[in-house]
Amino acid sequence: MNATMMPYPLTLTHILERSGKLFPKTAIVSRMPDRSLQRHTYDDFYRHARALAEGLIRLGLVRGDRVATLMLNHYFHLGAYFGIPAAGGVVHTLNLRLAPMDLSFIENHAGDRFLTVDDVLLPLYEKMRAGTKFERVIVVPLTGQPVAKEFVDCEALLRESVNDLTYPDLDEREGAAMCYTSGTTGVPKGVLYSHRALVLHSLAMLFADCAALAERDVILPVVPMFHANAWGLPFAAPLVGARLVFPGPHLDPESLLDLAEQERVTIAAGVPTVMMGIADAVEKYAGRWKLLPGLRLMVGGAAPPEALIRRLDKHGIRLVHAWGMTEATPLATWCNPMPQMECWDADAKYEVRSRQGRPLPFVDLRGVGAEGEVPWDGKTPGELQLRGPWIASSYFNSPDEQSKWSDDGWFRTGDVATIDPDGYVRIRDRSKDIIKSGGEWISSVDLENALMAHPAVAEAAVIAVFHPKWQERPLAVVVLREGVTATAQELRELLADRFARWQIPNAFVFVQEIPHTSTGKMFKAQLRERFKDLSADAESHFACRCLDTMA
Ligand code: ADP
């Protein structure tokens, strides 16, 4: 066979080299725990990541070793994102909101050899320490306090490097990063990302019909760097030379908006709950922040209610919607209205924007029902299944966990969706959240979306509760905004316009707060447990009472 192109590997070291050569002066800004802003450049980052790689090799890292990070979103974590793979290792981001026991389970399962930890997170490390087997613990002295002798001081490790790193001869299929699912629906499972997957995923983020990331962008990843690679932003930004602005531990809406204003942020990313906080703040303090016109908020992880998209639009902030998962590096779809939709009326356009979007190039998707593949008719629900170069082919160190892959090799997402003829996906539920009433399926996501359009509703979750006749019936758990009220009857009437009678929740309960998972999603499993003894017909008894005060 004739030779075709060069066998040039798609590795993260190319991105690192490119950022150092082409964007040396571009800024990376990090908010530190003491609220001060630290400024670095891509030149600093380039040297830092290479020095870290050298240091890790001196400590004994060998190809394929996992190096865990227990770190906030900042410049030093970005250095680990690239320095560890540049040494031939795998950067394994640990979810610092998990319980210490879960963290030690994950560390053991992943077989991490080293840990890099922010000094401010040492108390958390101490809690998980007994169950872990790290050979060396590298401490990043964010506070400037001296590092205890039992640990490796990251600054000292970097200082000892002499800039003589030769990258290992990396294969693009080797592991470069690793992340465990946050365990919303089961035991956390590890996904090992190849260099190739991360590079291709980064390139996909540059498409105009995806995140359209470019050198002129200023990116604020609010999504934690332990949550599915911070949705790919830390890998894609150095590829194009976009400025990065990291929030550190200061994730309250006002701090984020201050940062966005001050650093002229063009795109920020986070889950709906974070963005609801942003919407509340811009409404409460109208005119306080002079944000860049056209600021985009990339939202995923859970479905943003359509009402949120509308609220933000009023303040010149554009919510852009994406869907993905840990097993998909994470992006699989992105929602942009098609050009011919521009002339649609406002309501129709908002409806499109609340969909999860169309598949990214090289992501194949299909919906599968009991009878096989479902048509792309926007009506027939099926389990969404994926295939592509950045979709996991197995879980790490779990040879028996094959049930998530179909016999013909597609990844079974566990999300129930409809796909319309243009290829727009609409997630209707996670299969574990589905409400089956008398054999008919009710979409909790659709009901939540409608409830959150009520001006008095801050957040709403709809869950299944047992019913002797219908097996399950929907129960709406509602958080009201401060100072306003809505009755169950009002909410029922709101839904009656859009839903069939049998789809409307039997009961509405009003609570102070809906619990969230470690990655900021509504924790429906916990709600189901809490309300499991509540009869779905208990409406009149429970309707207007605050269950939190009854506990
Ligand atoms: P976990 O499975 O532990 O929650 P992930 O963050 O990987 O961890 O979760 C992926 C899941 O999050 C998807 O399968 C889907 O159910 C949900 N999800 C992600 N993005 C969206 C979105 N835009 N709309 C609705 N659901 C979403």
Coordinates of C-alpha atoms and ligand atoms in Angstrom, one line a residue:
M1 CA 0.0 0.0 0.0
N2 CA 1.2 3.5 -0.7
A3 CA 2.2 5.6 2.2
T4 CA -0.3 8.4 3.1
M5 CA 0.4 10.9 5.8
M6 CA 3.0 11.1 8.5
P7 CA 2.2 9.1 11.6
Y8 CA 2.1 12.2 13.7
P9 CA 0.6 11.4 17.1
L10 CA -2.2 13.6 18.6
T11 CA -0.8 14.2 22.0
L12 CA -1.2 16.9 24.7
T13 CA 2.5 17.7 24.4
H14 CA 1.7 19.4 21.1
I15 CA -0.8 21.7 22.8
L16 CA 1.8 22.5 25.5
E17 CA 4.5 23.3 23.0
R18 CA 2.1 25.4 20.9
S19 CA 0.9 27.4 23.9
G20 CA 4.5 28.1 24.9
K21 CA 5.7 29.1 21.4
L22 CA 2.7 31.0 20.0
F23 CA 1.0 32.6 23.1
P24 CA 3.8 33.2 25.6
K25 CA 2.4 36.6 26.7
T26 CA -1.3 35.5 27.1
A27 CA -2.5 35.8 30.6
I28 CA -3.8 33.1 33.0
V29 CA -5.5 34.6 36.0
S30 CA -6.4 32.8 39.2
R31 CA -8.3 33.9 42.2
M32 CA -6.4 32.6 45.3
P33 CA -8.0 31.4 48.5
D34 CA -7.2 34.8 50.1
R35 CA -9.1 36.4 47.2
S36 CA -6.0 38.0 45.6
L37 CA -5.6 37.5 41.9
Q38 CA -2.4 35.8 40.6
R39 CA -1.4 36.5 37.1
H40 CA 0.7 34.1 35.0
T41 CA 1.3 33.7 31.2
Y42 CA 1.3 30.8 28.9
D43 CA 5.1 31.1 29.0
D44 CA 5.0 30.6 32.7
F45 CA 2.6 27.7 32.2
Y46 CA 4.8 26.1 29.6
R47 CA 7.8 26.2 31.9
H48 CA 5.8 25.2 34.9
A49 CA 4.3 22.1 33.3
R50 CA 7.6 20.9 31.9
A51 CA 9.3 21.5 35.2
L52 CA 6.6 19.5 37.0
A53 CA 7.1 16.7 34.5
E54 CA 10.8 16.6 35.2
G55 CA 10.1 16.7 38.9
L56 CA 7.7 13.7 38.7
I57 CA 10.2 11.7 36.7
R58 CA 12.8 12.4 39.3
L59 CA 10.4 11.2 42.0
G60 CA 10.1 7.9 40.0
L61 CA 7.1 8.3 37.8
V62 CA 7.0 5.8 35.0
R63 CA 4.8 5.6 31.9
G64 CA 1.1 5.1 32.7
D65 CA 1.3 6.0 36.4
R66 CA -1.7 7.8 37.8
V67 CA -1.1 11.0 39.6
A68 CA -4.1 12.3 41.5
T69 CA -4.9 15.9 42.0
L70 CA -6.9 17.3 44.9
M71 CA -7.0 20.9 43.7
L72 CA -9.2 23.9 43.1
N73 CA -9.6 25.6 39.8
H74 CA -6.3 27.6 39.3
Y75 CA -3.1 28.0 37.3
F76 CA -1.3 25.2 39.2
H77 CA -4.0 22.7 38.4
L78 CA -3.7 23.6 34.8
G79 CA 0.0 22.9 35.1
A80 CA -0.8 19.5 36.5
Y81 CA -3.3 18.9 33.6
F82 CA -0.3 19.1 31.2
G83 CA 2.8 18.4 33.3
I84 CA 1.6 14.9 34.4
P85 CA 0.8 13.7 30.9
A86 CA 4.0 15.3 29.5
A87 CA 5.9 13.0 31.9
G88 CA 4.0 10.0 30.5
G89 CA 1.6 9.9 33.5
V90 CA -2.1 10.1 33.8
V91 CA -3.7 13.1 35.6
H92 CA -6.4 11.8 37.8
T93 CA -8.6 14.6 39.1
L94 CA -10.3 13.8 42.4
N95 CA -13.7 15.2 43.3
L96 CA -13.0 17.2 46.4
R97 CA -16.7 17.3 47.3
L98 CA -16.9 13.6 47.8
A99 CA -16.8 12.0 51.3
P100 CA -13.3 11.0 52.4
M101 CA -14.4 7.3 52.3
D102 CA -15.4 7.6 48.7
L103 CA -12.2 9.4 47.8
S104 CA -10.1 6.6 49.3
F105 CA -12.2 4.0 47.5
I106 CA -11.5 5.8 44.2
E107 CA -7.8 6.3 44.9
N108 CA -7.4 2.6 45.6
H109 CA -9.4 1.6 42.6
A110 CA -7.4 3.9 40.3
G111 CA -4.1 2.7 41.9
D112 CA -2.8 6.3 42.1
R113 CA 0.9 6.5 43.0
F114 CA 1.2 10.2 43.7
L115 CA -1.0 13.0 44.9
T116 CA -0.8 16.7 44.2
V117 CA -2.8 18.6 46.7
D118 CA -3.5 22.3 47.5
D119 CA -2.2 23.2 50.9
V120 CA -5.7 24.6 51.7
L121 CA -7.1 21.1 51.1
L122 CA -4.7 19.3 53.4
P123 CA -7.5 18.9 56.0
L124 CA -9.5 16.9 53.5
Y125 CA -6.5 14.8 52.6
E126 CA -5.9 14.1 56.3
K127 CA -9.5 12.7 56.5
M128 CA -9.0 10.3 53.6
R129 CA -5.3 9.6 54.3
A130 CA -5.8 6.4 56.4
G131 CA -7.4 4.6 53.5
T132 CA -4.9 5.7 50.8
K133 CA -1.6 4.3 49.4
F134 CA 0.0 7.4 47.8
E135 CA 3.8 7.0 47.7
R136 CA 4.5 10.7 47.6
V137 CA 2.3 13.7 48.3
I138 CA 3.2 16.9 46.6
V139 CA 1.8 20.0 48.3
V140 CA 1.1 23.2 46.3
P141 CA 1.7 26.0 48.8
L142 CA -1.1 28.4 47.7
T143 CA -1.0 30.2 51.0
G144 CA 2.8 30.6 51.0
Q145 CA 3.0 28.7 54.3
P146 CA 6.0 26.3 54.7
V147 CA 5.2 22.7 53.6
A148 CA 5.7 20.0 56.3
K149 CA 8.7 17.8 55.8
E150 CA 6.7 14.6 55.3
F151 CA 5.4 16.1 52.0
V152 CA 7.1 17.2 48.8
D153 CA 7.0 21.0 48.4
C154 CA 5.8 21.6 44.8
E155 CA 7.7 24.9 44.6
A156 CA 11.0 23.2 45.6
L157 CA 10.3 20.3 43.2
L158 CA 9.9 22.8 40.3
R159 CA 13.0 24.8 41.4
E160 CA 15.2 21.7 41.2
S161 CA 14.2 21.1 37.5
V162 CA 16.9 22.2 35.0
N163 CA 14.8 22.3 31.8
D164 CA 16.1 19.1 30.3
L165 CA 12.8 17.3 29.8
T166 CA 12.6 15.1 26.8
Y167 CA 9.0 14.0 26.2
P168 CA 8.5 10.3 26.3
D169 CA 7.6 8.8 22.9
L170 CA 3.9 9.0 23.5
D171 CA 1.4 6.9 21.6
E172 CA -1.8 8.9 21.0
R173 CA -3.8 6.0 22.4
E174 CA -2.1 6.1 25.8
G175 CA -4.0 7.4 28.8
A176 CA -3.4 11.0 29.6
A177 CA -6.2 11.8 32.1
M178 CA -8.7 10.1 34.3
C179 CA -11.9 10.9 35.9
Y180 CA -14.4 9.0 38.0
T181 CA -18.2 9.6 37.4
S182 CA -19.6 11.5 40.3
G183 CA -21.8 8.6 41.3
T184 CA -25.1 10.3 40.8
T185 CA -26.7 6.9 39.9
G186 CA -24.3 4.3 41.3
V187 CA -20.8 3.5 42.4
P188 CA -18.2 5.9 40.8
K189 CA -16.5 4.4 37.7
G190 CA -13.3 5.4 36.2
V191 CA -12.8 6.7 32.7
L192 CA -9.3 6.8 31.2
Y193 CA -9.0 9.4 28.5
S194 CA -6.4 9.0 25.7
H195 CA -4.3 11.8 24.4
R196 CA -6.0 11.4 21.1
A197 CA -9.5 11.7 22.6
L198 CA -8.5 14.9 24.5
V199 CA -6.9 16.4 21.4
L200 CA -9.9 15.6 19.1
H201 CA -12.3 16.8 21.7
S202 CA -10.4 20.1 22.0
L203 CA -10.5 20.6 18.3
A204 CA -14.3 19.9 18.3
M205 CA -14.7 22.7 20.8
L206 CA -13.3 25.2 18.3
F207 CA -16.0 24.6 15.7
A208 CA -18.2 27.6 15.1
D209 CA -21.3 25.5 15.8
C210 CA -19.9 24.2 19.0
A211 CA -18.2 26.4 21.6
A212 CA -16.3 28.3 18.9
L213 CA -13.4 28.9 21.2
A214 CA -10.8 31.2 19.7
E215 CA -7.7 33.2 20.7
R216 CA -9.8 36.3 21.5
D217 CA -11.8 34.4 24.1
V218 CA -11.5 34.8 27.8
I219 CA -12.7 31.6 29.5
L220 CA -14.0 31.3 33.1
P221 CA -14.4 27.6 34.0
V222 CA -16.7 27.6 37.0
V223 CA -17.3 23.9 36.5
P224 CA -14.7 22.3 38.8
M225 CA -11.6 20.9 37.1
F226 CA -12.5 17.5 38.7
H227 CA -15.9 17.4 36.9
A228 CA -15.3 15.7 33.5
N229 CA -12.1 17.6 32.6
A230 CA -13.9 20.9 33.3
W231 CA -15.8 20.1 30.1
G232 CA -12.6 20.2 28.0
L233 CA -11.9 23.9 28.5
P234 CA -8.4 23.5 30.2
F235 CA -7.3 21.4 27.2
A236 CA -8.8 23.5 24.5
A237 CA -7.8 27.0 25.8
P238 CA -4.0 26.5 25.5
L239 CA -4.6 25.0 22.0
V240 CA -6.0 28.3 20.7
G241 CA -4.3 30.6 23.2
A242 CA -7.5 31.8 24.8
R243 CA -7.1 33.6 28.2
L244 CA -8.1 31.6 31.2
V245 CA -9.6 33.0 34.3
F246 CA -9.9 30.6 37.3
P247 CA -12.2 31.3 40.2
G248 CA -10.3 29.3 42.9
P249 CA -12.7 28.6 45.8
H250 CA -14.8 31.7 45.3
L251 CA -17.8 30.4 43.5
D252 CA -20.6 32.6 44.8
P253 CA -22.4 34.6 42.1
E254 CA -21.1 37.9 43.1
S255 CA -17.4 36.9 43.1
L256 CA -17.9 35.2 39.8
L257 CA -19.6 38.3 38.3
D258 CA -16.9 40.6 39.7
L259 CA -14.3 38.4 38.0
A260 CA -16.2 38.2 34.7
E261 CA -16.5 42.0 34.7
Q262 CA -12.9 42.7 35.7
E263 CA -11.3 40.2 33.3
R264 CA -13.7 40.8 30.4
V265 CA -14.8 37.2 30.3
T266 CA -16.4 36.1 27.0
I267 CA -17.4 32.6 28.0
A268 CA -18.1 30.9 31.4
A269 CA -19.1 27.4 32.1
G270 CA -21.1 25.7 34.8
V271 CA -24.2 23.7 35.8
P272 CA -27.7 25.2 35.8
T273 CA -27.7 25.7 39.6
V274 CA -24.7 28.0 39.4
M275 CA -26.2 29.9 36.5
M276 CA -29.5 30.3 38.4
G277 CA -27.5 32.0 41.1
I278 CA -25.9 34.3 38.4
A279 CA -29.4 35.2 37.0
D280 CA -30.7 35.9 40.5
A281 CA -27.7 38.2 41.2
V282 CA -27.9 40.2 38.0
E283 CA -31.6 40.7 38.6
K284 CA -31.2 41.7 42.2
Y285 CA -28.4 44.2 41.6
A286 CA -29.5 45.4 38.2
G287 CA -26.8 47.4 36.4
R288 CA -24.1 46.6 39.0
W289 CA -21.8 44.6 36.6
K290 CA -20.7 45.9 33.2
L291 CA -20.3 42.5 31.5
L292 CA -19.0 42.1 28.0
P293 CA -22.0 42.2 25.6
G294 CA -22.7 38.8 24.2
L295 CA -21.1 37.0 27.2
R296 CA -21.9 33.2 26.8
L297 CA -22.7 30.9 29.6
M298 CA -22.0 27.3 28.6
V299 CA -24.4 25.1 30.6
G300 CA -24.6 21.4 31.0
G301 CA -24.5 18.6 33.5
A302 CA -28.2 18.9 33.9
A303 CA -31.0 20.5 31.9
P304 CA -31.2 24.3 32.2
P305 CA -34.9 25.4 32.4
E306 CA -36.1 27.4 29.4
A307 CA -37.1 30.2 31.8
L308 CA -33.4 30.6 32.8
I309 CA -32.4 31.1 29.1
R310 CA -35.1 33.8 28.9
R311 CA -34.1 35.5 32.1
L312 CA -30.4 35.7 31.2
D313 CA -31.2 37.0 27.7
K314 CA -32.9 40.1 29.3
H315 CA -29.4 41.0 30.7
G316 CA -27.5 40.4 27.4
I317 CA -26.1 37.1 28.7
R318 CA -26.5 34.1 26.3
L319 CA -26.9 30.7 27.7
V320 CA -25.5 28.0 25.4
H321 CA -26.6 24.5 26.1
A322 CA -24.5 21.4 25.8
W323 CA -25.0 17.8 26.9
G324 CA -22.3 15.3 27.8
M325 CA -21.0 12.9 30.4
T326 CA -17.8 11.7 32.0
E327 CA -17.7 8.8 29.6
A328 CA -17.8 11.2 26.6
T329 CA -14.8 13.4 27.6
P330 CA -17.5 15.0 28.1
L331 CA -19.2 16.8 25.2
A332 CA -21.4 14.9 22.8
T333 CA -24.0 17.5 21.7
W334 CA -24.1 21.2 21.4
C335 CA -27.2 23.3 20.9
N336 CA -27.2 26.0 18.2
P337 CA -30.3 27.0 16.4
M338 CA -30.0 26.3 12.6
P339 CA -29.8 29.4 10.3
Q340 CA -33.3 28.8 9.0
M341 CA -34.7 29.0 12.6
E342 CA -33.5 32.6 12.9
C343 CA -36.9 33.8 11.5
W344 CA -38.9 31.7 13.9
D345 CA -40.9 33.4 16.6
A346 CA -39.3 33.9 20.0
D347 CA -41.1 31.1 21.8
A348 CA -40.1 28.6 19.2
K349 CA -36.5 29.7 19.3
Y350 CA -36.4 29.4 23.1
E351 CA -37.8 25.9 22.8
V352 CA -34.9 25.0 20.4
R353 CA -32.3 26.5 22.7
S354 CA -33.5 24.5 25.7
R355 CA -32.9 21.2 23.7
Q356 CA -29.6 19.5 24.4
G357 CA -28.5 20.0 20.8
R358 CA -27.1 18.2 17.8
P359 CA -24.2 15.7 17.9
L360 CA -20.6 17.1 17.5
P361 CA -18.7 15.8 14.4
F362 CA -17.5 12.3 14.9
V363 CA -20.1 11.6 17.6
D364 CA -22.7 9.1 16.3
L365 CA -25.8 8.9 18.3
R366 CA -29.0 6.8 18.3
G367 CA -32.0 6.2 20.4
V368 CA -32.9 2.6 21.2
G369 CA -36.2 1.4 22.5
A370 CA -37.7 -2.0 23.3
E371 CA -38.2 -2.6 19.6
G372 CA -34.7 -1.5 18.5
E373 CA -33.6 1.9 17.1
V374 CA -36.2 4.6 17.4
P375 CA -37.0 7.0 14.5
W376 CA -35.7 10.6 14.6
D377 CA -39.2 12.0 14.8
G378 CA -38.9 14.1 17.9
K379 CA -41.6 12.0 19.6
T380 CA -40.4 8.4 20.2
P381 CA -38.2 8.1 23.3
G382 CA -35.3 5.7 23.4
E383 CA -32.1 5.3 25.4
L384 CA -29.4 7.5 23.9
Q385 CA -26.4 5.5 22.8
L386 CA -23.1 6.9 21.6
R387 CA -20.1 6.0 19.5
G388 CA -17.0 8.1 18.6
P389 CA -13.3 8.7 19.1
W390 CA -13.8 10.4 22.5
I391 CA -16.4 8.0 23.9
A392 CA -15.1 5.5 26.5
S393 CA -14.8 1.9 25.4
S394 CA -14.7 0.5 28.9
Y395 CA -14.4 1.5 32.6
F396 CA -10.9 1.6 34.1
N397 CA -9.9 -1.5 36.0
S398 CA -13.5 -3.0 35.7
P399 CA -13.5 -5.9 33.3
D400 CA -16.9 -7.0 34.6
E401 CA -18.6 -3.6 34.0
Q402 CA -19.5 -4.2 30.4
S403 CA -23.3 -3.8 30.7
K404 CA -23.0 -0.1 29.7
W405 CA -21.9 -1.2 26.2
S406 CA -24.3 -2.7 23.6
D407 CA -23.4 -5.9 21.9
D408 CA -22.5 -3.9 18.8
G409 CA -20.2 -1.6 20.7
W410 CA -22.3 1.6 21.4
F411 CA -22.1 3.3 24.8
R412 CA -25.5 3.1 26.6
T413 CA -25.8 6.5 28.3
G414 CA -28.8 5.7 30.6
D415 CA -30.5 8.9 29.3
V416 CA -33.9 8.7 27.7
A417 CA -34.2 11.1 24.8
T418 CA -36.1 11.9 21.7
I419 CA -34.3 13.0 18.5
D420 CA -36.0 15.2 16.0
P421 CA -35.5 15.0 12.2
D422 CA -32.8 17.7 12.3
G423 CA -30.8 15.6 14.8
Y424 CA -31.7 17.7 17.9
V425 CA -31.7 15.6 21.0
R426 CA -34.0 16.3 23.9
I427 CA -33.2 14.5 27.1
R428 CA -36.5 13.5 28.8
D429 CA -35.0 11.7 31.8
R430 CA -32.3 9.7 33.2
S431 CA -33.5 6.1 33.1
K432 CA -33.3 5.9 36.9
D433 CA -35.4 9.0 37.3
I434 CA -38.2 7.9 35.0
I435 CA -41.8 8.0 36.3
K436 CA -43.9 5.1 35.1
S437 CA -47.6 5.7 35.8
G438 CA -49.9 2.9 34.8
G439 CA -47.5 1.8 32.2
E440 CA -47.2 5.3 30.7
W441 CA -44.0 7.3 31.0
I442 CA -44.0 10.8 32.4
S443 CA -41.0 13.1 31.7
S444 CA -39.8 14.6 35.0
V445 CA -37.5 17.0 33.1
D446 CA -40.4 18.5 31.1
L447 CA -42.5 19.0 34.2
E448 CA -39.6 20.7 36.1
N449 CA -38.9 22.9 33.1
A450 CA -42.5 24.1 33.1
L451 CA -42.6 24.6 36.9
M452 CA -39.5 26.6 36.9
A453 CA -41.1 29.1 34.5
H454 CA -43.4 30.2 37.3
P455 CA -41.9 33.5 38.7
A456 CA -42.3 32.2 42.3
V457 CA -40.4 29.0 41.7
A458 CA -36.7 29.0 42.4
E459 CA -36.2 25.3 41.8
A460 CA -38.3 22.2 41.3
A461 CA -37.7 18.5 41.1
V462 CA -40.3 15.9 40.0
I463 CA -39.8 12.4 41.3
A464 CA -41.7 9.1 41.3
V465 CA -43.5 8.0 44.5
F466 CA -45.3 4.7 44.9
H467 CA -49.0 4.5 44.1
P468 CA -51.1 1.4 44.8
K469 CA -53.1 1.7 41.7
W470 CA -50.7 3.4 39.2
Q471 CA -47.5 1.9 40.5
E472 CA -45.9 5.4 40.4
R473 CA -47.1 8.9 40.3
P474 CA -45.2 12.2 40.0
L475 CA -44.5 14.3 43.1
A476 CA -43.3 17.8 42.7
V477 CA -40.8 19.1 45.2
V478 CA -40.7 22.9 45.0
V479 CA -38.5 25.6 46.4
L480 CA -40.1 29.0 46.4
R481 CA -38.2 32.3 45.9
E482 CA -37.9 34.4 49.0
G483 CA -40.8 36.7 49.7
V484 CA -43.2 35.2 47.1
T485 CA -45.6 32.4 47.2
A486 CA -47.5 30.1 44.9
T487 CA -50.1 27.5 45.8
A488 CA -50.2 23.9 44.7
Q489 CA -53.4 24.8 42.8
E490 CA -51.7 27.6 40.9
L491 CA -48.9 25.3 39.9
R492 CA -51.3 22.7 38.8
E493 CA -53.1 25.2 36.7
L494 CA -49.8 26.3 35.1
L495 CA -49.1 22.7 34.1
A496 CA -52.7 22.0 32.9
D497 CA -52.0 24.2 29.9
R498 CA -49.2 22.0 28.6
F499 CA -49.7 18.6 30.0
A500 CA -52.3 15.9 30.0
R501 CA -54.2 15.4 33.2
W502 CA -52.6 12.1 34.0
Q503 CA -49.1 13.7 33.7
I504 CA -49.7 16.3 36.3
P505 CA -48.2 15.6 39.7
N506 CA -50.6 14.4 42.3
A507 CA -49.0 16.3 45.1
F508 CA -46.8 19.4 45.4
V509 CA -44.5 19.7 48.5
F510 CA -42.7 22.9 49.4
V511 CA -39.3 22.6 50.9
Q512 CA -36.5 25.1 51.8
E513 CA -33.9 23.4 49.7
I514 CA -33.4 20.7 47.1
P515 CA -30.3 18.6 47.8
H516 CA -27.6 18.7 45.1
T517 CA -24.9 16.2 44.2
S518 CA -21.2 16.9 44.4
T519 CA -21.3 18.2 40.9
G520 CA -24.3 20.4 41.5
K521 CA -27.2 18.3 40.1
M522 CA -30.5 17.8 41.8
F523 CA -30.1 14.8 44.0
K524 CA -33.2 12.9 43.0
A525 CA -32.2 9.6 44.6
Q526 CA -32.0 11.4 48.0
L527 CA -35.4 13.0 47.4
R528 CA -37.0 9.7 46.5
E529 CA -35.6 8.2 49.7
R530 CA -36.9 11.1 51.7
F531 CA -40.4 11.0 50.3
K532 CA -40.7 7.3 49.8
D533 CA -43.4 6.9 52.5
L534 CA -45.4 9.8 51.1
S535 CA -48.5 8.6 49.4
A536 CA -48.9 10.3 46.0
D537 CA -52.5 11.1 47.0
A538 CA -51.4 13.0 50.1
E539 CA -51.8 16.2 48.3
S540 CA -54.3 18.0 50.4
H541 CA -52.5 17.1 53.5
F542 CA -49.1 18.2 52.3
A543 CA -49.8 20.7 49.7
C544 CA -48.9 24.0 51.3
R545 CA -46.8 22.9 54.2
C546 CA -43.1 23.2 54.4
L547 CA -41.8 19.7 55.0
D548 CA -38.5 20.9 56.2
T549 CA -40.2 22.4 59.3
M550 CA -42.0 19.1 59.9
A551 CA -39.0 16.9 60.0
Ligands
ADP1 P1 -22.8 11.5 36.9 O1 -23.3 10.4 36.0 O2 -22.2 10.9 38.1 O3 -23.9 12.5 37.3 P2 -21.8 13.0 34.8 O4 -21.5 14.4 35.1 O5 -21.0 12.3 33.8 O6 -21.8 12.3 36.1 O7 -23.3 13.0 34.3 C1 -23.7 12.8 33.0 C2 -25.2 12.9 33.0 O8 -25.7 14.2 33.3 C3 -25.8 12.6 31.7 O9 -26.0 11.3 31.4 C4 -27.2 13.3 31.8 O10 -28.1 12.5 32.5 C5 -26.9 14.5 32.6 N1 -26.7 15.7 31.8 C6 -25.5 16.2 31.4 N2 -25.7 17.3 30.6 C7 -27.1 17.5 30.5 C8 -27.9 18.4 29.9 N3 -27.5 19.4 29.2 N4 -29.3 18.2 30.0 C9 -29.8 17.2 30.7 N5 -29.0 16.3 31.4 C10 -27.7 16.4 31.3

